[in-house]
């Protein structure tokens, strides 16, 4: 039993006239054939008895071809195709009757047949399905020339986008515009930063690193102490205060003097402060004009002469910076000398103020004592030298006269008591009694009655006693003034201040200024802060105007 050989089947690729491709297959494309082997001449058992086995020989390929296929697939992998594209290629390969082993192999097979799996016309043909696909024809029915296709069968791509594609396109356009504006704004921001921050910072850094004159600073420390090491003339609470608090006012006064224009003028007269900072070795920015005023020189003095007072330690720190280290040391020594003179002047004023009052009181006490003593001498010269003794003598004499008068009076009374008294004796006694009475009256008058030339003895004695009392009081006041003066001198000696140099000025070997990195960083921060402030101000104003 022989079998009738099957006819070859050719799959013809058809394209629409609008696609721009010919209806005949390409010359370099092989048609896929389904060839059935011819039967053997030997009789075969019936089909129902023995199953028919068809052997399809794929054909042996050389190793070079296998390697070429592998290389093609590797190259396709490197193209970075998406999953959607790979799935579309597999569907198109299945539509064309190909049997790919993978999605990448489907792309390779389609390209080997001259079909671009991602061309829009092919995609439309794939989407349209089997409507435009003609059944396979025999070789005798192959169309060699292009033929027209009815209008109803033409499947052209639509020129209008779907809403989703249109929305995606618009979103993409908006994103591009936003990215473009963002890049433009970033470029403008960088330009402004470069113009207003970076460029001034570079200029400042260039000045500090290349043009600025190096300044050598000399540092020294000194403190002011009291004579007794204690701090304060007051007993009690004053003695409990540390010396740095007791001399705090003096230290502040010395610091203020060294920072004053007076100290700058004196330093200029002694060592030439203006000439130092007017030399050619100073850069133009820091250089002082030769004919600069005292105010301009004082600004430079405040910049390069720095003083600081630590109240906890009582130390005054002095730093002087100049272009020459030896000049800096000389300036420091001169300023310390000025400070020492100022401390001595303050101490002298304190001592003078403390003793001046005591000396004035002592001089007044001396004058009062001299006046009291002079009055006493004048009283003694104008009257009896010793009124008290004279009064005592007079009183003794009056006592004797009174005693004699009493005796004579008794004798007279005795004579008068007789019946026949002696007349002569009576007259004598009466005469004696009268004389003694007159003497007693005279002596009493001397004590109490004043004469035309002199006052009474009682008045003179009282004046002399008052003068003596005034003299004694003046002596007490003078003694107290002397003691007060002595105490004042002691306290004034305790108020004496001394300046002690703790750290002597030594010339520096390396420049201390300018601090290049710190100053450049500070300039960057300053310019950045100014730019930020101006930007915020401009933004606020712009928002206010727009609103």
Short mmCIF file of C-alpha atoms in Angstrom, two decimals:
data_model
loop_
_atom_site.label_atom_id
_atom_site.label_comp_id
_atom_site.label_asym_id
_atom_site.label_seq_id
_atom_site.Cartn_x
_atom_site.Cartn_y
_atom_site.Cartn_z
CA UNK A 1 0.00 0.00 0.00
CA UNK A 2 1.50 3.26 -1.09
CA UNK A 3 0.79 6.67 0.30
CA UNK A 4 0.22 9.72 -1.71
CA UNK A 5 2.90 12.27 -1.06
CA UNK A 6 1.68 15.50 0.45
CA UNK A 7 2.13 18.72 -1.36
CA UNK A 8 4.49 21.35 -0.04
CA UNK A 9 2.96 24.18 1.88
CA UNK A 10 4.27 27.71 1.58
CA UNK A 11 3.37 30.44 4.04
CA UNK A 12 3.30 33.69 2.15
CA UNK A 13 3.66 36.98 4.01
CA UNK A 14 1.08 39.44 2.92
CA UNK A 15 1.25 43.14 3.56
CA UNK A 16 -1.09 45.89 2.72
CA UNK A 17 -0.16 48.36 0.05
CA UNK A 18 0.11 51.06 2.71
CA UNK A 19 2.80 49.21 4.52
CA UNK A 20 5.29 49.77 1.74
CA UNK A 21 6.34 46.09 1.42
CA UNK A 22 5.99 43.68 -1.46
CA UNK A 23 3.53 40.79 -1.32
CA UNK A 24 6.16 38.27 -2.36
CA UNK A 25 8.58 37.02 0.21
CA UNK A 26 12.09 38.45 0.32
CA UNK A 27 14.83 36.80 -1.61
CA UNK A 28 16.86 36.08 1.50
CA UNK A 29 13.92 34.58 3.38
CA UNK A 30 13.32 30.92 3.32
CA UNK A 31 9.75 29.63 3.20
CA UNK A 32 8.89 27.28 5.90
CA UNK A 33 8.09 23.90 4.40
CA UNK A 34 6.16 21.08 5.85
CA UNK A 35 7.59 18.18 3.89
CA UNK A 36 6.48 14.65 4.43
CA UNK A 37 8.93 11.90 3.57
CA UNK A 38 8.14 9.66 0.54
CA UNK A 39 6.98 6.19 1.40
CA UNK A 40 9.19 3.18 1.05
CA UNK A 41 8.60 0.81 -1.86
CA UNK A 42 8.27 -2.06 0.50
CA UNK A 43 4.78 -2.76 1.59
CA UNK A 44 3.83 -1.37 4.94
CA UNK A 45 1.45 -2.87 7.35
CA UNK A 46 -1.96 -1.37 7.56
CA UNK A 47 -2.33 1.85 9.39
CA UNK A 48 -4.74 0.44 11.87
CA UNK A 49 -2.38 -2.43 12.74
CA UNK A 50 0.96 -0.61 13.02
CA UNK A 51 1.19 2.97 14.19
CA UNK A 52 2.74 5.35 11.72
CA UNK A 53 5.91 7.07 12.96
CA UNK A 54 7.03 10.24 11.24
CA UNK A 55 10.64 11.18 11.82
CA UNK A 56 11.40 14.88 11.47
CA UNK A 57 15.05 15.59 10.98
CA UNK A 58 16.02 19.00 12.18
CA UNK A 59 19.36 18.65 10.51
CA UNK A 60 22.80 18.72 11.88
CA UNK A 61 24.29 22.21 12.41
CA UNK A 62 27.85 23.10 12.75
CA UNK A 63 29.29 24.47 15.95
CA UNK A 64 30.09 27.78 14.28
CA UNK A 65 26.41 28.35 13.55
CA UNK A 66 25.45 27.47 17.07
CA UNK A 67 27.94 29.98 18.31
CA UNK A 68 26.59 32.60 15.90
CA UNK A 69 23.04 31.99 17.11
CA UNK A 70 24.20 32.28 20.73
CA UNK A 71 26.03 35.48 19.94
CA UNK A 72 22.94 36.92 18.24
CA UNK A 73 20.81 36.13 21.26
CA UNK A 74 23.40 37.71 23.58
CA UNK A 75 23.41 40.83 21.46
CA UNK A 76 19.61 40.94 21.59
CA UNK A 77 19.75 40.59 25.37
CA UNK A 78 22.03 43.61 25.54
CA UNK A 79 19.48 45.76 23.71
CA UNK A 80 17.44 46.06 26.91
CA UNK A 81 14.08 45.08 25.45
CA UNK A 82 11.08 45.34 27.71
CA UNK A 83 8.82 42.47 28.65
CA UNK A 84 6.05 43.93 26.53
CA UNK A 85 8.26 43.99 23.44
CA UNK A 86 9.42 40.41 24.03
CA UNK A 87 5.84 39.19 24.41
CA UNK A 88 4.87 40.98 21.20
CA UNK A 89 7.81 39.35 19.38
CA UNK A 90 6.76 35.89 20.57
CA UNK A 91 3.18 36.49 19.39
CA UNK A 92 4.38 37.71 16.02
CA UNK A 93 6.69 34.70 15.65
CA UNK A 94 3.79 32.37 16.42
CA UNK A 95 1.67 34.27 13.87
CA UNK A 96 4.30 33.70 11.19
CA UNK A 97 4.56 30.02 12.06
CA UNK A 98 7.92 30.11 13.74
CA UNK A 99 8.87 27.94 16.69
CA UNK A 100 11.17 30.02 18.92
CA UNK A 101 12.73 28.54 22.00
CA UNK A 102 12.58 31.85 23.90
CA UNK A 103 11.46 35.42 23.50
CA UNK A 104 14.94 36.48 22.42
CA UNK A 105 15.02 33.60 19.92
CA UNK A 106 11.69 34.87 18.55
CA UNK A 107 13.25 38.25 17.90
CA UNK A 108 16.23 36.58 16.22
CA UNK A 109 14.04 34.42 13.97
CA UNK A 110 11.85 37.37 12.94
CA UNK A 111 14.87 39.47 12.10
CA UNK A 112 16.36 36.55 10.18
CA UNK A 113 13.26 36.57 8.00
CA UNK A 114 13.50 40.31 7.48
CA UNK A 115 10.60 41.17 9.78
CA UNK A 116 11.01 43.94 12.32
CA UNK A 117 8.90 42.82 15.30
CA UNK A 118 8.69 46.38 16.60
CA UNK A 119 7.73 48.17 13.39
CA UNK A 120 4.38 49.85 13.70
CA UNK A 121 2.93 48.28 10.56
CA UNK A 122 3.80 44.82 11.82
CA UNK A 123 2.29 45.63 15.19
CA UNK A 124 -0.94 46.80 13.55
CA UNK A 125 -0.97 43.64 11.46
CA UNK A 126 -0.50 41.60 14.60
CA UNK A 127 -3.31 43.44 16.40
CA UNK A 128 -5.70 43.10 13.46
CA UNK A 129 -5.41 39.30 13.83
CA UNK A 130 -6.39 36.89 11.18
CA UNK A 131 -8.63 39.25 9.25
CA UNK A 132 -5.85 40.25 6.86
CA UNK A 133 -4.14 36.88 6.93
CA UNK A 134 -4.74 34.79 3.89
CA UNK A 135 -4.61 31.03 4.01
CA UNK A 136 -1.53 29.33 2.83
CA UNK A 137 -1.34 28.87 -0.88
CA UNK A 138 0.37 26.46 -3.10
CA UNK A 139 3.35 27.48 -5.16
CA UNK A 140 1.15 27.68 -8.19
CA UNK A 141 -1.11 30.18 -6.39
CA UNK A 142 1.73 32.48 -5.17
CA UNK A 143 1.15 36.07 -6.08
CA UNK A 144 4.18 37.55 -7.67
CA UNK A 145 2.83 41.07 -8.21
CA UNK A 146 1.29 43.47 -5.78
CA UNK A 147 -2.43 43.49 -5.75
CA UNK A 148 -4.92 45.99 -4.57
CA UNK A 149 -6.71 45.44 -1.34
CA UNK A 150 -10.28 46.50 -0.78
CA UNK A 151 -10.72 49.59 1.24
CA UNK A 152 -12.60 47.77 3.92
CA UNK A 153 -9.69 45.42 4.44
CA UNK A 154 -7.02 48.15 4.86
CA UNK A 155 -5.88 48.29 8.49
CA UNK A 156 -3.97 51.54 8.85
CA UNK A 157 -2.80 52.87 12.19
CA UNK A 158 -4.98 55.52 13.71
CA UNK A 159 -3.60 59.07 13.69
CA UNK A 160 -5.43 59.94 16.88
CA UNK A 161 -3.98 58.94 20.23
CA UNK A 162 -5.96 57.27 22.90
CA UNK A 163 -6.83 59.32 26.02
CA UNK A 164 -4.33 57.37 28.09
CA UNK A 165 -1.53 57.97 25.57
CA UNK A 166 -2.49 61.64 25.25
CA UNK A 167 -2.49 62.00 29.04
CA UNK A 168 0.86 60.24 29.30
CA UNK A 169 2.26 62.49 26.57
CA UNK A 170 1.02 65.62 28.33
CA UNK A 171 2.39 64.43 31.68
CA UNK A 172 5.70 63.72 30.03
CA UNK A 173 5.72 67.18 28.50
CA UNK A 174 4.88 68.77 31.87
CA UNK A 175 7.64 66.78 33.52
CA UNK A 176 10.11 67.95 30.91
CA UNK A 177 9.02 71.55 31.42
CA UNK A 178 9.34 71.20 35.20
CA UNK A 179 12.77 69.62 34.85
CA UNK A 180 13.80 72.36 32.44
CA UNK A 181 12.60 75.11 34.79
CA UNK A 182 14.27 73.36 37.71
CA UNK A 183 17.56 73.21 35.83
CA UNK A 184 17.19 76.85 34.84
CA UNK A 185 16.47 77.92 38.42
CA UNK A 186 19.34 75.82 39.72
CA UNK A 187 21.64 77.40 37.15
CA UNK A 188 20.48 80.89 38.15
CA UNK A 189 20.93 80.03 41.83
CA UNK A 190 24.44 78.76 41.24
CA UNK A 191 25.22 81.86 39.20
CA UNK A 192 24.00 84.16 41.99
CA UNK A 193 25.90 82.18 44.60
CA UNK A 194 29.02 82.34 42.48
CA UNK A 195 28.64 86.08 41.94
CA UNK A 196 27.63 87.18 45.43
CA UNK A 197 29.22 84.54 47.70
CA UNK A 198 31.90 82.49 45.98
CA UNK A 199 33.63 85.32 44.12
CA UNK A 200 33.89 87.65 47.15
CA UNK A 201 35.07 84.72 49.26
CA UNK A 202 37.76 83.90 46.69
CA UNK A 203 38.86 87.54 46.65
CA UNK A 204 39.01 87.62 50.45
CA UNK A 205 40.92 84.32 50.53
CA UNK A 206 43.36 85.59 47.90
CA UNK A 207 43.98 88.69 50.02
CA UNK A 208 44.51 86.75 53.24
CA UNK A 209 46.80 84.14 51.65
CA UNK A 210 48.89 86.33 49.33
CA UNK A 211 48.57 90.05 50.02
CA UNK A 212 47.97 90.52 53.75
CA UNK A 213 51.03 91.57 55.75
CA UNK A 214 51.92 89.02 58.48
CA UNK A 215 51.58 90.48 61.96
CA UNK A 216 53.68 89.28 64.91
CA UNK A 217 51.90 89.46 68.25
CA UNK A 218 53.51 89.77 71.66
CA UNK A 219 51.49 88.63 74.66
CA UNK A 220 52.07 89.64 78.27
CA UNK A 221 50.18 89.50 81.57
CA UNK A 222 50.34 91.68 84.67
CA UNK A 223 48.26 92.18 87.78
CA UNK A 224 47.78 94.81 90.47
CA UNK A 225 48.24 93.83 94.13
CA UNK A 226 47.98 95.66 97.44
CA UNK A 227 50.80 96.38 99.87
CA UNK A 228 49.61 94.03 102.61
CA UNK A 229 48.47 91.31 100.18
CA UNK A 230 45.04 91.46 101.67
CA UNK A 231 42.90 93.78 99.72
CA UNK A 232 41.10 96.41 101.49
CA UNK A 233 41.67 98.90 104.24
CA UNK A 234 38.45 98.09 105.95
CA UNK A 235 38.69 95.64 108.79
CA UNK A 236 36.10 92.92 108.98
CA UNK A 237 34.42 92.48 105.61
CA UNK A 238 37.21 94.22 103.70
CA UNK A 239 39.72 91.70 104.95
CA UNK A 240 37.56 88.82 103.76
CA UNK A 241 37.60 89.98 100.12
CA UNK A 242 40.23 88.45 97.82
CA UNK A 243 42.87 90.77 96.43
CA UNK A 244 41.56 90.54 92.85
CA UNK A 245 38.20 91.93 93.96
CA UNK A 246 39.83 94.58 96.13
CA UNK A 247 41.93 95.83 93.19
CA UNK A 248 39.24 95.35 90.57
CA UNK A 249 38.52 99.05 90.18
CA UNK A 250 42.20 99.85 89.81
CA UNK A 251 42.63 97.13 87.19
CA UNK A 252 39.64 98.41 85.23
CA UNK A 253 41.00 101.96 85.45
CA UNK A 254 44.42 100.84 84.14
CA UNK A 255 42.80 98.86 81.32
CA UNK A 256 40.70 101.87 80.32
CA UNK A 257 43.77 104.08 80.30
CA UNK A 258 45.78 101.72 78.08
CA UNK A 259 42.85 101.54 75.64
CA UNK A 260 42.45 105.32 75.53
CA UNK A 261 43.64 107.80 72.93
CA UNK A 262 45.94 109.35 75.53
CA UNK A 263 48.01 106.14 75.71
CA UNK A 264 48.11 105.97 71.88
CA UNK A 265 49.40 109.57 71.62
CA UNK A 266 52.01 108.94 74.28
CA UNK A 267 53.13 105.74 72.54
CA UNK A 268 53.36 107.64 69.26
CA UNK A 269 55.53 110.31 70.87
CA UNK A 270 57.84 107.78 72.52
CA UNK A 271 58.33 105.04 69.89
CA UNK A 272 56.50 106.27 66.75
CA UNK A 273 53.27 104.30 66.52
CA UNK A 274 52.06 106.04 63.35
CA UNK A 275 55.40 105.58 61.60
CA UNK A 276 55.27 101.84 62.24
CA UNK A 277 51.93 101.35 60.51
CA UNK A 278 52.68 103.88 57.73
CA UNK A 279 55.66 101.99 56.32
CA UNK A 280 55.84 100.39 52.88
CA UNK A 281 56.02 96.90 54.34
CA UNK A 282 52.34 97.17 55.35
CA UNK A 283 49.85 96.13 52.68
CA UNK A 284 47.65 98.91 51.23
CA UNK A 285 44.53 97.81 53.08
CA UNK A 286 46.14 97.88 56.53
CA UNK A 287 48.55 100.73 55.83
CA UNK A 288 48.05 104.02 57.66
CA UNK A 289 48.41 107.26 55.75
CA UNK A 290 51.54 109.24 56.69
CA UNK A 291 49.44 112.32 57.42
CA UNK A 292 46.62 110.38 59.09
CA UNK A 293 44.65 112.01 61.85
CA UNK A 294 44.70 110.86 65.44
CA UNK A 295 41.25 109.34 65.00
CA UNK A 296 42.40 107.14 62.11
CA UNK A 297 45.52 106.13 64.05
CA UNK A 298 43.38 105.36 67.09
CA UNK A 299 41.27 102.96 65.01
CA UNK A 300 44.43 101.09 64.05
CA UNK A 301 45.53 101.19 67.70
CA UNK A 302 42.25 99.62 68.82
CA UNK A 303 42.65 96.91 66.17
CA UNK A 304 46.19 95.80 67.03
CA UNK A 305 46.34 96.52 70.79
CA UNK A 306 44.02 94.20 72.69
CA UNK A 307 43.54 94.15 76.46
CA UNK A 308 41.43 91.85 78.57
CA UNK A 309 40.74 91.73 82.29
CA UNK A 310 39.83 88.53 84.11
CA UNK A 311 37.95 89.48 87.29
CA UNK A 312 38.21 85.98 88.76
CA UNK A 313 42.01 85.99 88.65
CA UNK A 314 42.66 89.73 88.63
CA UNK A 315 45.02 89.42 85.63
CA UNK A 316 45.21 91.95 82.80
CA UNK A 317 46.21 90.35 79.47
CA UNK A 318 47.91 92.53 76.87
CA UNK A 319 48.47 91.60 73.22
CA UNK A 320 50.23 93.89 70.73
CA UNK A 321 50.58 92.98 67.03
CA UNK A 322 52.92 94.70 64.57
CA UNK A 323 54.75 93.81 61.36
CA UNK A 324 58.06 93.56 63.26
CA UNK A 325 58.41 91.25 66.29
CA UNK A 326 60.93 93.49 68.07
CA UNK A 327 58.72 96.52 67.63
CA UNK A 328 55.81 94.57 69.04
CA UNK A 329 57.86 93.69 72.12
CA UNK A 330 58.95 97.32 72.53
CA UNK A 331 55.35 98.52 72.32
CA UNK A 332 54.33 96.00 74.99
CA UNK A 333 57.08 97.12 77.36
CA UNK A 334 56.12 100.76 76.92
CA UNK A 335 52.45 100.07 77.61
CA UNK A 336 53.34 98.12 80.77
CA UNK A 337 55.47 101.07 81.87
CA UNK A 338 52.54 103.42 81.32
CA UNK A 339 50.33 101.09 83.35
CA UNK A 340 52.81 101.07 86.21
CA UNK A 341 52.93 104.86 86.27
CA UNK A 342 49.16 105.00 86.28
CA UNK A 343 49.01 102.56 89.23
CA UNK A 344 51.51 104.68 91.18
CA UNK A 345 49.45 107.78 90.47
CA UNK A 346 46.29 106.07 91.65
CA UNK A 347 48.03 104.89 94.84
CA UNK A 348 49.38 108.35 95.51
CA UNK A 349 45.93 109.84 95.10
CA UNK A 350 44.48 107.27 97.46
CA UNK A 351 47.13 108.01 100.10
CA UNK A 352 46.70 111.75 99.73
CA UNK A 353 42.93 111.53 100.02
CA UNK A 354 43.16 109.33 103.11
CA UNK A 355 45.72 111.48 104.98
CA UNK A 356 44.58 114.91 103.84
CA UNK A 357 41.55 115.02 106.14
CA UNK A 358 43.55 113.83 109.14
CA UNK A 359 46.24 116.44 108.52
CA UNK A 360 43.65 119.21 108.25
CA UNK A 361 42.04 118.14 111.54
CA UNK A 362 45.45 118.05 113.24
CA UNK A 363 46.31 121.52 112.02
CA UNK A 364 42.99 122.87 113.27
CA UNK A 365 43.56 121.29 116.69
CA UNK A 366 47.00 122.87 116.85
CA UNK A 367 45.61 126.28 116.01
CA UNK A 368 42.93 125.99 118.67
CA UNK A 369 45.46 124.96 121.29
CA UNK A 370 47.70 127.86 120.43
CA UNK A 371 44.77 130.25 120.73
CA UNK A 372 43.76 128.84 124.14
CA UNK A 373 47.29 129.01 125.41
CA UNK A 374 47.72 132.58 124.14
CA UNK A 375 44.50 133.65 125.90
CA UNK A 376 45.67 132.13 129.17
CA UNK A 377 48.98 133.96 128.93
CA UNK A 378 47.23 137.22 128.19
CA UNK A 379 44.97 136.79 131.22
CA UNK A 380 47.93 136.02 133.42
CA UNK A 381 49.84 139.03 132.10
CA UNK A 382 46.94 141.44 132.66
CA UNK A 383 46.24 140.33 136.22
CA UNK A 384 47.84 138.43 139.06
CA UNK A 385 49.95 135.59 137.92
CA UNK A 386 48.28 133.20 140.35
CA UNK A 387 44.82 134.39 141.28
CA UNK A 388 44.09 131.20 143.08
CA UNK A 389 47.06 131.67 145.42
CA UNK A 390 46.21 135.33 145.94
CA UNK A 391 42.66 134.46 146.80
CA UNK A 392 43.91 131.82 149.20
CA UNK A 393 46.17 134.35 150.94
CA UNK A 394 43.37 136.88 151.15
CA UNK A 395 41.05 134.29 152.54
CA UNK A 396 43.69 133.36 155.14
CA UNK A 397 44.14 137.01 156.03
CA UNK A 398 40.40 137.49 156.31
CA UNK A 399 40.30 134.50 158.63
CA UNK A 400 42.98 136.01 160.90
CA UNK A 401 41.26 139.40 160.93
CA UNK A 402 37.96 137.84 161.79
CA UNK A 403 39.60 135.89 164.60
CA UNK A 404 41.24 139.03 166.04
CA UNK A 405 38.02 140.98 165.59
CA UNK A 406 36.16 138.33 167.49
CA UNK A 407 38.69 138.40 170.34
CA UNK A 408 38.58 142.19 170.58
CA UNK A 409 34.82 142.15 170.45
CA UNK A 410 34.77 139.69 173.34
CA UNK A 411 37.17 141.82 175.35
CA UNK A 412 35.04 144.91 174.71
CA UNK A 413 31.92 143.12 175.75
CA UNK A 414 33.70 141.98 178.91
CA UNK A 415 34.74 145.51 179.81
CA UNK A 416 31.27 146.83 179.16
CA UNK A 417 29.78 144.17 181.37
CA UNK A 418 31.65 145.55 184.46
CA UNK A 419 29.81 148.07 186.68
CA UNK A 420 32.67 150.41 186.50
CA UNK A 421 34.48 149.67 183.20
CA UNK A 422 37.82 151.14 182.37
CA UNK A 423 37.06 153.91 180.02
CA UNK A 424 40.46 154.02 178.43
CA UNK A 425 40.44 150.27 177.98
CA UNK A 426 36.96 150.36 176.47
CA UNK A 427 37.92 153.11 174.04
CA UNK A 428 41.01 151.19 173.00
CA UNK A 429 39.05 148.03 172.45
CA UNK A 430 36.44 149.88 170.47
CA UNK A 431 39.16 151.47 168.35
CA UNK A 432 40.75 148.06 167.68
CA UNK A 433 37.35 146.52 166.85
CA UNK A 434 36.72 149.32 164.39
CA UNK A 435 40.10 148.90 162.74
CA UNK A 436 39.70 145.16 162.44
CA UNK A 437 36.22 145.55 160.97
CA UNK A 438 37.54 148.03 158.42
CA UNK A 439 40.36 145.64 157.45
CA UNK A 440 37.90 142.78 157.10
CA UNK A 441 35.76 144.88 154.78
CA UNK A 442 38.78 145.87 152.70
CA UNK A 443 39.89 142.28 152.28
CA UNK A 444 36.42 141.15 151.23
CA UNK A 445 36.27 144.01 148.78
CA UNK A 446 39.49 142.79 147.20
CA UNK A 447 37.83 139.45 146.46
CA UNK A 448 34.53 140.64 145.10
CA UNK A 449 34.85 144.24 144.01
CA UNK A 450 36.63 145.35 140.82
CA UNK A 451 38.77 148.39 140.51
CA UNK A 452 39.09 150.86 137.70
CA UNK A 453 42.22 149.14 136.45
CA UNK A 454 41.63 145.47 137.21
CA UNK A 455 38.70 143.21 137.66
CA UNK A 456 38.00 141.45 140.86
CA UNK A 457 40.07 138.51 141.87
CA UNK A 458 37.09 136.16 141.57
CA UNK A 459 36.45 137.31 137.99
CA UNK A 460 40.10 137.02 137.11
CA UNK A 461 40.29 133.55 138.63
CA UNK A 462 37.19 132.45 136.74
CA UNK A 463 38.60 133.71 133.40
CA UNK A 464 41.91 132.03 134.04
CA UNK A 465 40.18 128.77 134.92
CA UNK A 466 38.16 128.93 131.71
CA UNK A 467 41.30 129.60 129.71
CA UNK A 468 42.99 126.68 131.38
CA UNK A 469 40.00 124.45 130.63
CA UNK A 470 40.08 125.54 126.98
CA UNK A 471 43.76 124.78 126.85
CA UNK A 472 43.18 121.31 128.30
CA UNK A 473 40.45 120.65 125.75
CA UNK A 474 42.71 121.82 122.94
CA UNK A 475 45.37 119.44 124.20
CA UNK A 476 42.90 116.53 124.05
CA UNK A 477 41.79 117.46 120.54
CA UNK A 478 45.37 117.77 119.40
CA UNK A 479 46.23 114.40 120.83
CA UNK A 480 43.21 112.82 119.09
CA UNK A 481 44.16 114.47 115.77
CA UNK A 482 47.67 113.14 116.06
CA UNK A 483 46.36 109.62 116.65
CA UNK A 484 43.95 109.94 113.74
CA UNK A 485 46.73 111.10 111.44
CA UNK A 486 48.89 108.20 112.45
CA UNK A 487 46.09 105.71 111.78
CA UNK A 488 45.35 107.37 108.46
CA UNK A 489 48.95 107.03 107.40
CA UNK A 490 48.90 103.35 108.34
CA UNK A 491 45.71 102.76 106.39
CA UNK A 492 47.05 104.78 103.48
CA UNK A 493 50.11 102.59 103.37
CA UNK A 494 47.80 99.60 103.16
CA UNK A 495 46.06 101.22 100.20
CA UNK A 496 49.25 101.32 98.12
CA UNK A 497 48.98 99.35 94.83
CA UNK A 498 51.82 97.64 93.02
CA UNK A 499 51.94 96.40 89.43
CA UNK A 500 53.49 92.96 89.06
CA UNK A 501 54.36 91.54 85.63
CA UNK A 502 53.36 87.88 85.55
CA UNK A 503 54.32 87.16 81.90
CA UNK A 504 57.01 89.32 80.36
CA UNK A 505 56.68 90.29 76.66
CA UNK A 506 58.80 88.11 74.37
CA UNK A 507 59.23 88.69 70.64
CA UNK A 508 57.44 86.13 68.47
CA UNK A 509 59.18 84.18 65.69
CA UNK A 510 56.10 83.17 63.69
CA UNK A 511 53.34 85.53 62.54
CA UNK A 512 50.06 85.26 64.38
CA UNK A 513 47.90 87.23 61.97
CA UNK A 514 46.13 87.03 59.65
CA UNK A 515 44.47 83.71 60.37
CA UNK A 516 44.06 82.74 56.75
CA UNK A 517 41.64 79.82 56.91
CA UNK A 518 39.55 81.24 59.75
CA UNK A 519 39.25 84.64 58.09
CA UNK A 520 38.34 83.10 54.73
CA UNK A 521 35.70 80.91 56.36
CA UNK A 522 34.38 83.90 58.25
CA UNK A 523 34.17 85.88 55.00
CA UNK A 524 32.24 83.02 53.39
CA UNK A 525 29.78 82.92 56.29
CA UNK A 526 29.35 86.69 56.21
CA UNK A 527 28.72 86.82 52.46
CA UNK A 528 26.44 83.79 52.69
CA UNK A 529 24.45 85.40 55.50
CA UNK A 530 24.13 88.67 53.60
CA UNK A 531 22.97 86.83 50.48
CA UNK A 532 20.48 84.77 52.46
CA UNK A 533 19.12 87.88 54.16
CA UNK A 534 18.76 89.73 50.86
CA UNK A 535 17.13 86.70 49.22
CA UNK A 536 14.58 86.34 52.01
CA UNK A 537 13.86 90.06 51.91
CA UNK A 538 13.39 90.00 48.14
CA UNK A 539 11.13 86.93 48.37
CA UNK A 540 8.97 88.55 51.05
CA UNK A 541 8.69 91.79 49.10
CA UNK A 542 7.88 89.92 45.90
CA UNK A 543 5.18 87.92 47.65
CA UNK A 544 3.72 91.07 49.19
CA UNK A 545 3.68 92.87 45.85
CA UNK A 546 2.17 89.90 44.00
CA UNK A 547 -0.53 89.45 46.64
#
